[in-house]
Coordinates of C-alpha atoms in Angstrom, one line a residue:
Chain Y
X186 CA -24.0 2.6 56.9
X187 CA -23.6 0.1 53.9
X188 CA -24.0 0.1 50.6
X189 CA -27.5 -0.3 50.6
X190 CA -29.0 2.1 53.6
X191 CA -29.2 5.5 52.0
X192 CA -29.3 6.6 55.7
X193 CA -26.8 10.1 56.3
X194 CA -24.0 9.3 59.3
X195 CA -21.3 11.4 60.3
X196 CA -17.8 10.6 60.3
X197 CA -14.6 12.0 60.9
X198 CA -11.3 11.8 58.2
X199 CA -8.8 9.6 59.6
X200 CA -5.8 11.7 60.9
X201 CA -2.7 9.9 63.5
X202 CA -3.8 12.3 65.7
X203 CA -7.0 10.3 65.8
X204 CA -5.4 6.4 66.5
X205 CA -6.5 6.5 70.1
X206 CA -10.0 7.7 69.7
X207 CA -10.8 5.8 66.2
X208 CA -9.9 3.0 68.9
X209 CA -12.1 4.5 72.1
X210 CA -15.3 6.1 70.4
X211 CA -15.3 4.0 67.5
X212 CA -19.5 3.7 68.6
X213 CA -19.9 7.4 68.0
X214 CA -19.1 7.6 64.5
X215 CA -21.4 6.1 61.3
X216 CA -18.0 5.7 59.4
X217 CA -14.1 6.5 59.0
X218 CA -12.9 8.8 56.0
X219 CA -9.3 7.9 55.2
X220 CA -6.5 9.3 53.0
X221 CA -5.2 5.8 51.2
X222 CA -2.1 7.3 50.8
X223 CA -1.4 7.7 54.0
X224 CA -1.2 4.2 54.6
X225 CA 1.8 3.6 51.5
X226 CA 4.5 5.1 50.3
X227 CA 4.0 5.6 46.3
X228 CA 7.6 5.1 44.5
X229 CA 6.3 6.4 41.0
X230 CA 4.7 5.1 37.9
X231 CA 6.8 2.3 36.5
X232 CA 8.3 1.5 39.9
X233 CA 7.6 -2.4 41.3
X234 CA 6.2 -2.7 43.5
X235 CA 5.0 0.8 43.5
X236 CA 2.9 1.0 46.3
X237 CA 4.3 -0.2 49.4
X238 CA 1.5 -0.2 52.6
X239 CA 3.8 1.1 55.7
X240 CA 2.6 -0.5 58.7
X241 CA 2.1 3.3 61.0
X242 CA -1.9 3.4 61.6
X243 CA -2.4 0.5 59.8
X244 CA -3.4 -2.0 62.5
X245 CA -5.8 1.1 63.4
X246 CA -7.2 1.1 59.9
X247 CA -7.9 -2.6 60.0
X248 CA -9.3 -2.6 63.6
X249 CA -11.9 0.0 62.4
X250 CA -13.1 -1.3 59.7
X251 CA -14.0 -4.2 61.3
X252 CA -16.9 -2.1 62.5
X253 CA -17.1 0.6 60.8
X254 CA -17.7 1.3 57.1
X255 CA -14.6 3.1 55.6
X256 CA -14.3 5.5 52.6
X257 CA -11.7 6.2 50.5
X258 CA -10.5 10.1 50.3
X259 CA -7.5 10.3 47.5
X260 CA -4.9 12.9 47.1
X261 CA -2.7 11.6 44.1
X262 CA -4.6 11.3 41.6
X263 CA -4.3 14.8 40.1
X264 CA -7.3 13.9 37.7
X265 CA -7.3 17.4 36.3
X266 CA -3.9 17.0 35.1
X267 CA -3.3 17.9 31.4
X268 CA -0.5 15.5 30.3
X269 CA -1.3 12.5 32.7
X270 CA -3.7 10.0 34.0
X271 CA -2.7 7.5 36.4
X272 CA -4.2 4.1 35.7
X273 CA -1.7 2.3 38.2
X274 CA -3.2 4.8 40.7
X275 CA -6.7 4.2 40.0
X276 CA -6.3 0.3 40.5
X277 CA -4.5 0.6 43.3
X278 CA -7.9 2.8 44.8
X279 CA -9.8 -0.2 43.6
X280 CA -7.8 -2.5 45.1
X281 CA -8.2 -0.6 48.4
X282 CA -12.0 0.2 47.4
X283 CA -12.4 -3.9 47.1
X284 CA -10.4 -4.6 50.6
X285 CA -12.6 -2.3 52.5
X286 CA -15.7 -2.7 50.9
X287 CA -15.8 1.1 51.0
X288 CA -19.1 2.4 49.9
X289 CA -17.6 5.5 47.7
X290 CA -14.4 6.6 46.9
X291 CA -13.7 10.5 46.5
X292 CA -11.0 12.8 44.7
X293 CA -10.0 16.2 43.9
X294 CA -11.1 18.1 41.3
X295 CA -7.7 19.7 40.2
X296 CA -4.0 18.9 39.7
X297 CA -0.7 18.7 41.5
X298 CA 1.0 16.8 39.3
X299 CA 2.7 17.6 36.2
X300 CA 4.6 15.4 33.5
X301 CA 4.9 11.6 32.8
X302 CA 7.8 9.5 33.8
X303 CA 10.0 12.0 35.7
X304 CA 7.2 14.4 37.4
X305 CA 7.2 17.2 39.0
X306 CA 4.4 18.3 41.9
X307 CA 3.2 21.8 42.9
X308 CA 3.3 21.0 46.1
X309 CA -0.5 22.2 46.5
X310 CA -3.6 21.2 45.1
X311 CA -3.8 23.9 41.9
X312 CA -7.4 25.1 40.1
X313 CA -8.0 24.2 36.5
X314 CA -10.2 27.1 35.0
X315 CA -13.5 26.0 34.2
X316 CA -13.6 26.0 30.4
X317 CA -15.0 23.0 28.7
X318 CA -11.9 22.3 27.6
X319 CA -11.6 20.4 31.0
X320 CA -14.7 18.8 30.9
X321 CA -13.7 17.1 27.4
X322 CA -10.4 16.0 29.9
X323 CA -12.4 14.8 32.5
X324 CA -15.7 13.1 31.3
X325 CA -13.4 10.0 29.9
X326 CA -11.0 10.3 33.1
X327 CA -14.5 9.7 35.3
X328 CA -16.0 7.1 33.5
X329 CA -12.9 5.2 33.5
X330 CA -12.5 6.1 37.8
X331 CA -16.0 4.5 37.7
X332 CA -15.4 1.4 35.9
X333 CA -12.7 0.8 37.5
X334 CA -13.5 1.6 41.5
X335 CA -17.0 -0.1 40.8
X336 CA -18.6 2.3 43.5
X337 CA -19.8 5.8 43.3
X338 CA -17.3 8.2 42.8
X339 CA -17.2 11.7 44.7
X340 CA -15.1 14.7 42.7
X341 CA -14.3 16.9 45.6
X342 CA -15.2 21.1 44.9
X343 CA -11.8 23.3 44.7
X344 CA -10.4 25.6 47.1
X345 CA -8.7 28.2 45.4
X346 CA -6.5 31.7 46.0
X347 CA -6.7 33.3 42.9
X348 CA -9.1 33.1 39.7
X349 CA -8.8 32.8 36.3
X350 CA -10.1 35.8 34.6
X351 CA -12.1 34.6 31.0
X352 CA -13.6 31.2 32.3
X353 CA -16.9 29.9 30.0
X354 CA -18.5 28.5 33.0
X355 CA -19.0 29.8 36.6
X356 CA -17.6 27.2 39.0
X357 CA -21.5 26.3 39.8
X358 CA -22.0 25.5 36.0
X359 CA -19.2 23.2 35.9
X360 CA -20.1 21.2 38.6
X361 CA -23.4 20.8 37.4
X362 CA -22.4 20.1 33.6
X363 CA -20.0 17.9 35.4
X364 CA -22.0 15.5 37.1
X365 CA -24.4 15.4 35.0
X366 CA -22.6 14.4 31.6
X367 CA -20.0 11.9 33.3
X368 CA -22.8 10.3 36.4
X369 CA -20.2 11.4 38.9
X370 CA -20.9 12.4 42.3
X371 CA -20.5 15.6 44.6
X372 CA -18.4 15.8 47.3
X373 CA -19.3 19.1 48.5
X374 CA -17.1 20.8 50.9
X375 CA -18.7 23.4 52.4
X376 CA -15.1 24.9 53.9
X377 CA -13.9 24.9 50.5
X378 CA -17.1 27.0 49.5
X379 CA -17.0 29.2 52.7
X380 CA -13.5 30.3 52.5
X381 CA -13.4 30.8 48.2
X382 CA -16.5 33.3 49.2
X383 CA -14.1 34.9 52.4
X384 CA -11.4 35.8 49.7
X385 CA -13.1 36.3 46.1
X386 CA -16.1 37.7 47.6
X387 CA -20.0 36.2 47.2
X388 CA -22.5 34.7 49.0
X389 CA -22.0 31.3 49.5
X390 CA -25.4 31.0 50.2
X391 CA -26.5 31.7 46.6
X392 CA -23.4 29.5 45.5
X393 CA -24.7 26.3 47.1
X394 CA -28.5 27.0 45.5
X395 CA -27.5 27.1 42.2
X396 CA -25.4 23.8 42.5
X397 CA -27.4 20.6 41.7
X398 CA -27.8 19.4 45.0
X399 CA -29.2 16.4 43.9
X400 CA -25.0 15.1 42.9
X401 CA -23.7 15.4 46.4
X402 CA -23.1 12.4 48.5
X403 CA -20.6 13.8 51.1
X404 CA -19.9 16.9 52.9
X405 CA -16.5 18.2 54.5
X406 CA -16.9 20.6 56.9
X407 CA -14.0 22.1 58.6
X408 CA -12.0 25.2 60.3
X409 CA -9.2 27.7 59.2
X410 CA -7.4 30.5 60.2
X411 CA -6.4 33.7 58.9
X412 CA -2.7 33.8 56.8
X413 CA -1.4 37.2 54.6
X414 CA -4.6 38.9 54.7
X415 CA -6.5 35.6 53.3
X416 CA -8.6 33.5 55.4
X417 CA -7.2 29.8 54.2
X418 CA -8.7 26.2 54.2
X419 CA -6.3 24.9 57.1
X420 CA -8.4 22.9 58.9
X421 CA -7.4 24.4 62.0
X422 CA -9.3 23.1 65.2
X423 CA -13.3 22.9 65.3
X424 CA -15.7 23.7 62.3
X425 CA -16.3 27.5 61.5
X426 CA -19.2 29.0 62.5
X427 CA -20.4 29.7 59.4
X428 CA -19.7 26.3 57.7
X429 CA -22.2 25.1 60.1
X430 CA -25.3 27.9 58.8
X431 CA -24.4 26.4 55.0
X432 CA -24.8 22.8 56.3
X433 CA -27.7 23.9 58.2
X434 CA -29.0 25.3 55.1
X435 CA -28.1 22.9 52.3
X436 CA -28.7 19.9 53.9
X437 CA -32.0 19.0 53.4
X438 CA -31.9 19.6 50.0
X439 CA -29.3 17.0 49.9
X440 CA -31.6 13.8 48.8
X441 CA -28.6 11.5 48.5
X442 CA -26.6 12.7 50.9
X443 CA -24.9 10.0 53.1
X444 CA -21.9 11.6 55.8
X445 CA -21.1 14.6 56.9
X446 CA -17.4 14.3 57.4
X447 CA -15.4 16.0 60.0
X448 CA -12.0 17.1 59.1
X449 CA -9.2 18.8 61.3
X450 CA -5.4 19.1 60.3
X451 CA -3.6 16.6 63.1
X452 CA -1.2 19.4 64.5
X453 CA -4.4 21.1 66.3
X454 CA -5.5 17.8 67.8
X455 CA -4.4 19.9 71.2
X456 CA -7.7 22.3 70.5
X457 CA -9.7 19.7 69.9
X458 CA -8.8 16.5 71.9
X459 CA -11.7 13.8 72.2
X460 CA -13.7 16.1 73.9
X461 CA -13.7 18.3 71.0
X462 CA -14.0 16.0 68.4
X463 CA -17.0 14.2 70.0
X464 CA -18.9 17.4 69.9
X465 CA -18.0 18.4 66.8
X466 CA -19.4 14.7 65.8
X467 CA -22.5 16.1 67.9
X468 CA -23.0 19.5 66.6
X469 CA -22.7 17.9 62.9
X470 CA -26.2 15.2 64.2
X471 CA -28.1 17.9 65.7
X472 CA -27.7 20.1 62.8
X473 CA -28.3 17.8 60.4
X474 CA -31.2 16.6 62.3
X475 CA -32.6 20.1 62.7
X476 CA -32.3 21.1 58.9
X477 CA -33.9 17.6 57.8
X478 CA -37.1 18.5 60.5
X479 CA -38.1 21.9 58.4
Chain K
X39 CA 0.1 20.8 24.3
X40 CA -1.5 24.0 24.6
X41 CA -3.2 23.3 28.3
X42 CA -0.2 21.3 29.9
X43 CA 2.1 23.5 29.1
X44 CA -0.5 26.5 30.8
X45 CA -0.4 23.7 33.6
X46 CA 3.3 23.5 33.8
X47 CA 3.6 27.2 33.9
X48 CA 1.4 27.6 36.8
X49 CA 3.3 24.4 38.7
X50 CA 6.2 26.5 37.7
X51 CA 5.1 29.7 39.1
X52 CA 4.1 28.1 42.3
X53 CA 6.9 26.2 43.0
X54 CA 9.2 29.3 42.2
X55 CA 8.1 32.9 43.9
X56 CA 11.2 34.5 42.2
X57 CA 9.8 33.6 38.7
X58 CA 6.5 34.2 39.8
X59 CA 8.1 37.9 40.5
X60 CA 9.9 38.4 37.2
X61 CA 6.9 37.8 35.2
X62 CA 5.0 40.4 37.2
X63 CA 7.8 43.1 36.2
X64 CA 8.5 41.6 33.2
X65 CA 5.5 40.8 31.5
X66 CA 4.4 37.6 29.1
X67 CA 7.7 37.6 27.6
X68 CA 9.0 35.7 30.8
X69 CA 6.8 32.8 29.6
X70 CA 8.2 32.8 25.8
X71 CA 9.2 29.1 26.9
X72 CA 5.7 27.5 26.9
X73 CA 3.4 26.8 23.9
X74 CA 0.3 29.5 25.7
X75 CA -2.7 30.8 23.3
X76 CA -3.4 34.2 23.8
X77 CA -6.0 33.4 26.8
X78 CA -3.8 31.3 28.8
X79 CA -1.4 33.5 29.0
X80 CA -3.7 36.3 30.2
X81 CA -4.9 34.1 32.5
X82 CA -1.2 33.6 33.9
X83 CA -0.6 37.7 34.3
X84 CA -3.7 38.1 35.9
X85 CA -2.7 34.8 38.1
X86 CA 0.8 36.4 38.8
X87 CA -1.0 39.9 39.9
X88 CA -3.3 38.3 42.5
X89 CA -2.5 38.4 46.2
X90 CA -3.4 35.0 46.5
X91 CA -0.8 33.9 44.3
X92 CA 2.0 34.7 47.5
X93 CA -0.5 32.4 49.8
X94 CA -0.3 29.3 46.6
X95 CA 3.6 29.6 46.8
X96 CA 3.8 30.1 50.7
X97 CA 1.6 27.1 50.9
X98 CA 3.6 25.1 48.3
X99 CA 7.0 26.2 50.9
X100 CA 4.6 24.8 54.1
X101 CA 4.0 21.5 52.2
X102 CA 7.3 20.7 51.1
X103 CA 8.7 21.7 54.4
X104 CA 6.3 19.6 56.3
X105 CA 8.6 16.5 55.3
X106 CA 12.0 18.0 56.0
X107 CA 10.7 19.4 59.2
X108 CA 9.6 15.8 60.2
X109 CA 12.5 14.2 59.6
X110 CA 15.0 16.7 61.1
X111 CA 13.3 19.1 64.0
X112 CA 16.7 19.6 65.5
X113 CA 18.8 20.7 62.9
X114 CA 15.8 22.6 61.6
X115 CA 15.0 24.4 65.3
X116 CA 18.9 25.0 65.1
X117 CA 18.9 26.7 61.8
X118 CA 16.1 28.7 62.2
X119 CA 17.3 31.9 61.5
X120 CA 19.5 30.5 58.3
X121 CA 16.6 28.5 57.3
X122 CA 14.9 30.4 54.8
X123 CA 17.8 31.3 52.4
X124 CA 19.1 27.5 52.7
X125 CA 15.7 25.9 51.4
X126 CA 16.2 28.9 48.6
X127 CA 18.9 27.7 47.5
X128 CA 17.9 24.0 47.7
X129 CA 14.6 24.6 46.2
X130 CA 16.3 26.7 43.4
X131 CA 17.5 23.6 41.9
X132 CA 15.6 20.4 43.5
X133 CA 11.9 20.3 42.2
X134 CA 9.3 17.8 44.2
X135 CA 8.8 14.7 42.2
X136 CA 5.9 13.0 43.9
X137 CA 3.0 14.0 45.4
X138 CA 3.4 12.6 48.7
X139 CA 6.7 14.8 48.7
X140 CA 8.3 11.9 50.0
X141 CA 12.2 13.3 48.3
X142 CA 12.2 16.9 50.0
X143 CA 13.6 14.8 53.1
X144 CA 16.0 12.9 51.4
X145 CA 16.7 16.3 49.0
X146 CA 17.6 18.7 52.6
X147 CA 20.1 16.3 53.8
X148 CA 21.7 15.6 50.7
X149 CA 22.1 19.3 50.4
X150 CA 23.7 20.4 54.1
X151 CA 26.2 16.9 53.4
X152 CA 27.4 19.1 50.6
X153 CA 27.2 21.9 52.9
X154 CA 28.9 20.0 55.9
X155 CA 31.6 19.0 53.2
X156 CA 32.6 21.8 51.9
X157 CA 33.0 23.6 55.3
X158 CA 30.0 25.8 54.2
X159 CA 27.7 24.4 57.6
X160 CA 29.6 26.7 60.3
X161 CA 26.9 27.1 62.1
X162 CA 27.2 25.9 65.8
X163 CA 26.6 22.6 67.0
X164 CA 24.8 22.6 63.7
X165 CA 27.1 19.4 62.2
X166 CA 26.8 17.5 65.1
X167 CA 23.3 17.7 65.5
X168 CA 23.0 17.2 61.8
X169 CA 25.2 14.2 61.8
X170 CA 22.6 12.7 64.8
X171 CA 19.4 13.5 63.2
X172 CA 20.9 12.1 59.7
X173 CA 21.8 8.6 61.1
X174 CA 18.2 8.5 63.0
X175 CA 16.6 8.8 59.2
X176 CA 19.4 6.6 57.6
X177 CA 18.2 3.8 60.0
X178 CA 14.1 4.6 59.2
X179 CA 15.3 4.4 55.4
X180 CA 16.9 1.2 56.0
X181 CA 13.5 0.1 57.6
X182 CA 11.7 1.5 54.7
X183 CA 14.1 -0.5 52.2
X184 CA 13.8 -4.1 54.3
X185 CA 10.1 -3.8 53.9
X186 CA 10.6 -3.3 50.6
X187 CA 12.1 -6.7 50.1
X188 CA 10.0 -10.0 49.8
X189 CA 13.2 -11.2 52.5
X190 CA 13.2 -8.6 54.8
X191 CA 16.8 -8.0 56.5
X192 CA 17.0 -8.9 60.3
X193 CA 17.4 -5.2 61.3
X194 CA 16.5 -6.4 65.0
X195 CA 19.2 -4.4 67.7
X196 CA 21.1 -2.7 64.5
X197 CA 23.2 0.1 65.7
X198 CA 24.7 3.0 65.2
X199 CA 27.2 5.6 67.1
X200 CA 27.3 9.1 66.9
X201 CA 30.0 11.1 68.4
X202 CA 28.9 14.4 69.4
X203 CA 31.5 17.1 70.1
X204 CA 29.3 18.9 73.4
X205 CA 27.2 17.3 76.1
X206 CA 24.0 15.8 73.7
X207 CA 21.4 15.8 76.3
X208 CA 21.5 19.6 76.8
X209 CA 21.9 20.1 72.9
X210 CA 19.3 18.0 71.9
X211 CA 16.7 18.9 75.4
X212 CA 17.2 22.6 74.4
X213 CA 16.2 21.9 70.9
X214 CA 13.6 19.5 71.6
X215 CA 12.4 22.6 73.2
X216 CA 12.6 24.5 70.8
X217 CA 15.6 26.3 72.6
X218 CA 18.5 27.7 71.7
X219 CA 21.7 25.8 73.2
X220 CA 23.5 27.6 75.9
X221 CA 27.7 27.7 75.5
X222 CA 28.5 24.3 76.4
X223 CA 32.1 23.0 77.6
X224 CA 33.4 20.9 74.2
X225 CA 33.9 17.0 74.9
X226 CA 34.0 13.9 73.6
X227 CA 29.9 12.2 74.0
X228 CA 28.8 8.8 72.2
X229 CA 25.1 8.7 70.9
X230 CA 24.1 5.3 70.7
X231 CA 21.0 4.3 68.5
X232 CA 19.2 0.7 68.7
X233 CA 16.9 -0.6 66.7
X234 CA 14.5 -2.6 68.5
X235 CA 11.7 -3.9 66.2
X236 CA 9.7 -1.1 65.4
X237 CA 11.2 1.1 67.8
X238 CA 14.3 2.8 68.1
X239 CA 16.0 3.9 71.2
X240 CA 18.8 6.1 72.2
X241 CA 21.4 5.5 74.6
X242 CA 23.3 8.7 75.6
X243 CA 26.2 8.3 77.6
X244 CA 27.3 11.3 80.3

């Protein structure tokens, strides 16, 4: 999978659960999702050197992308937050985006981190409510990502335990207005989608046809597990059942989709082991396979 | 100022279950202290009346345990039961700063070194056990920090002795096990910890 083959592979995200097999059944993937900031140890704005690569899974890194394409998945970018946006951040994506020669580079579409200079984090990924308020935030923010990463850049979908009452748009709308005012891409996760639909209740089904499909480039699909009466995006072993009927579904209305990304929280690598992955790799080809024959 | 103050409110809410609590009984007056327009603050007290606010701030707990949990399993699996109310207290007054977490680690043992100094850590075995797991993360700091420098220090066969004050390799077996310690006989045991390379090894002595 280049830059150039619009071709849809299947990958898995990078985990150290997964150093072994990354090394083993390198042959059965199309590409390798990491998280860049798994591989450095961010000291804070102002700091120098700020980011400092840490050498655990690195040689793994650079031993797979020698033949496979890699794409970058962010977590600290906190694009959504109100009263920062991290421009040392970004380069240090494109730096990563230029070493690779990753294809895209994705984020989330919310905020963690609060402040500049001395922050403070929420320790989770928190909603923004979708008011066009935060698209004003975020068209800038995104044209900037895009100048900067010089590659197509993914805005990952929310997954989210309580909702704000009073929003302008419905969570569909926004995405749509989204993408299409800033050029940004989609990167839909259907586990995300599944699991807001478990706990605030709609069909998940109707959700997906009223997104723009066109927009969406990749798609996570995943497990979780039940917690306090909510059914929660851990990641927890193989892909639900149900994520699979969306992908099944949306797929082939995907015209630029380009992976299907596998994602499992490393701490249930004993449910999976490479067994388990590689059919989950499997069961992602046939499916997409099957939906792109009707 | 009007939205990232609504964003600090909800970082603040997450981060904090207790204040979460007080402005479900208390109302919007418990949120006097940010600059809110009339929506964002009904957006908050309908936020604070969700179930799914618990799971955001048990979630928040998981993530910044994750770290701590990593960097001391022992004295962790030792506390267990007196667990909960000590990250209470730390987290009442030590905020995450970064979002890789990276000083909740750093934060937990600077907190039970206050505890172990004050004579507040009377917990069995739990200082020496403490004490071992603390110089086993002073030495991966001290690896972080050489890396760190354009010059890095020759760390290579750097050690460190622990004494422990009961047989270590039934303390830390059981709690590698996630058991609890049985009575054991006090003594006088050396821990010794080598840095080789990337590696570190431990020498325990009978």
């Amino acid at each position: 999978m280049s830059n150039e083959t619009p071709a849809c592979g299947v990958g898995v995200l990078f985990n150290p659960a997964l150093a072994d097999f990354v090394q083993s059944h390198s042959g059965s993937l199309d590409y390798l999702a990491v998280i860049p900031d798994r591989f450095w140890v961010d000291r804070g704005s102002g700091s120098h050197p700020r980011f400092v690569e840490t050498s655990a899974g690195r040689t793994v890194l650079v031993e797979a992308a020698r033949s496979l394409p890699v794409v970058l998945h962010g977590i600290g970018l906190s694009i959504c937050s109100a009263g920062l946006f991290d421009r040392e951040y970004l380069s240090q994506l494109a730096r990563w985006r230029e070493r690779y020669s990753c294809p895209w580079v994705s984020e989330h579409l919310s905020f963690s981190r609060i402040g500049a200079g001395h922050e403070t984090n929420a320790g989770i990924a928190l909603p923004v409510p979708y008011d066009r308020e935060i698209l004003d935030l975020l068209l800038p923010r995104i044209e900037a990502a895009q100048a900067v990463l010089g590659c197509p850049f993914l805005l990952e979908n929310n997954v989210t335990y309580v909702t704000f009452p009073e929003q302008e748009l419905s969570e569909s709308q926004f995405l749509n207005e989204l993408t299409r005012r800033s050029g940004c891409s989609l990167l839909l996760d259907l586990h995300n989608v599944y699991t807001n639909s478990r706990n605030h209740g709609f069909d998940p089904t109707k959700f997906l046809l009223e997104l723009d499909l066109s927009r969406i480039v990749e798609i996570h699909v995943a497990g979780g597990s039940e917690m306090m009466g909510f059914y929660t995006d851990s990641h927890t072993g193989g892909v639900a059942e149900d994520v699979w009927y969306l992908l099944s579904i949306v797929a082939r209305h995907c015209v630029n989709l380009r992976g299907v990304t596998f994602e499992f929280h490393e701490s249930t690598w004993p449910l999976l082991r490479a067994d388990g992955v590689l059919a989950q790799i499997a069961r992602a080809r046939s499916t997409l396979a099957a939906s792109c024959a009707v | 100022m009007s939205l990232l103050d609504f964003q600090r409110a909800l970082c603040d809410l997450t981060l904090n279950p207790a204040f979460a609590g007080s402005v479900l009984r208390q109302g919007g007056s418990r949120l006097d202290g940010y600059e809110l327009t009339a929506n964002e603050q009904v957006r908050l007290l309908a936020v604070v009346r969700q179930p799914g606010m618990s799971v955001n701030c048990t979630l928040a707990r998981a993530n910044r345990f994750a770290p701590i949990a990593d960097a001391f399993p022992l004295t962790c699996s030792l506390l267990k039961p007196h667990l909960r109310p000590l990250l209470d207290e730390l987290w009442s007054f030590h905020r995450p700063d970064g979002y890789q977490l990276g000083s909740e680690a750093d934060a937990f043992a600077g907190f039970l070194r206050q505890k172990v100094a004050s004579g507040e850590m009377n917990f069995t075995y739990a200082e020496e056990v403490f004490r071992y797991e603390c110089a086993i993360w002073d030495l991966i700091r001290l690896v972080q920090r050489s890396a760190l420098e354009s010059a890095p220090a020759a760390l290579e066969d750097t050690q460190v002795t622990v004494r422990f004050g009961h047989n270590p390799r039934i303390l830390i077996g059981c709690l590698e096990r996630d058991e609890l310690p049985p009575n054991l006989p006090p003594g006088d045991y050396v821990v010794r910890l080598i840095l080789r390379g990337d590696s570190l090894e431990v020498e325990m002595a009978d």
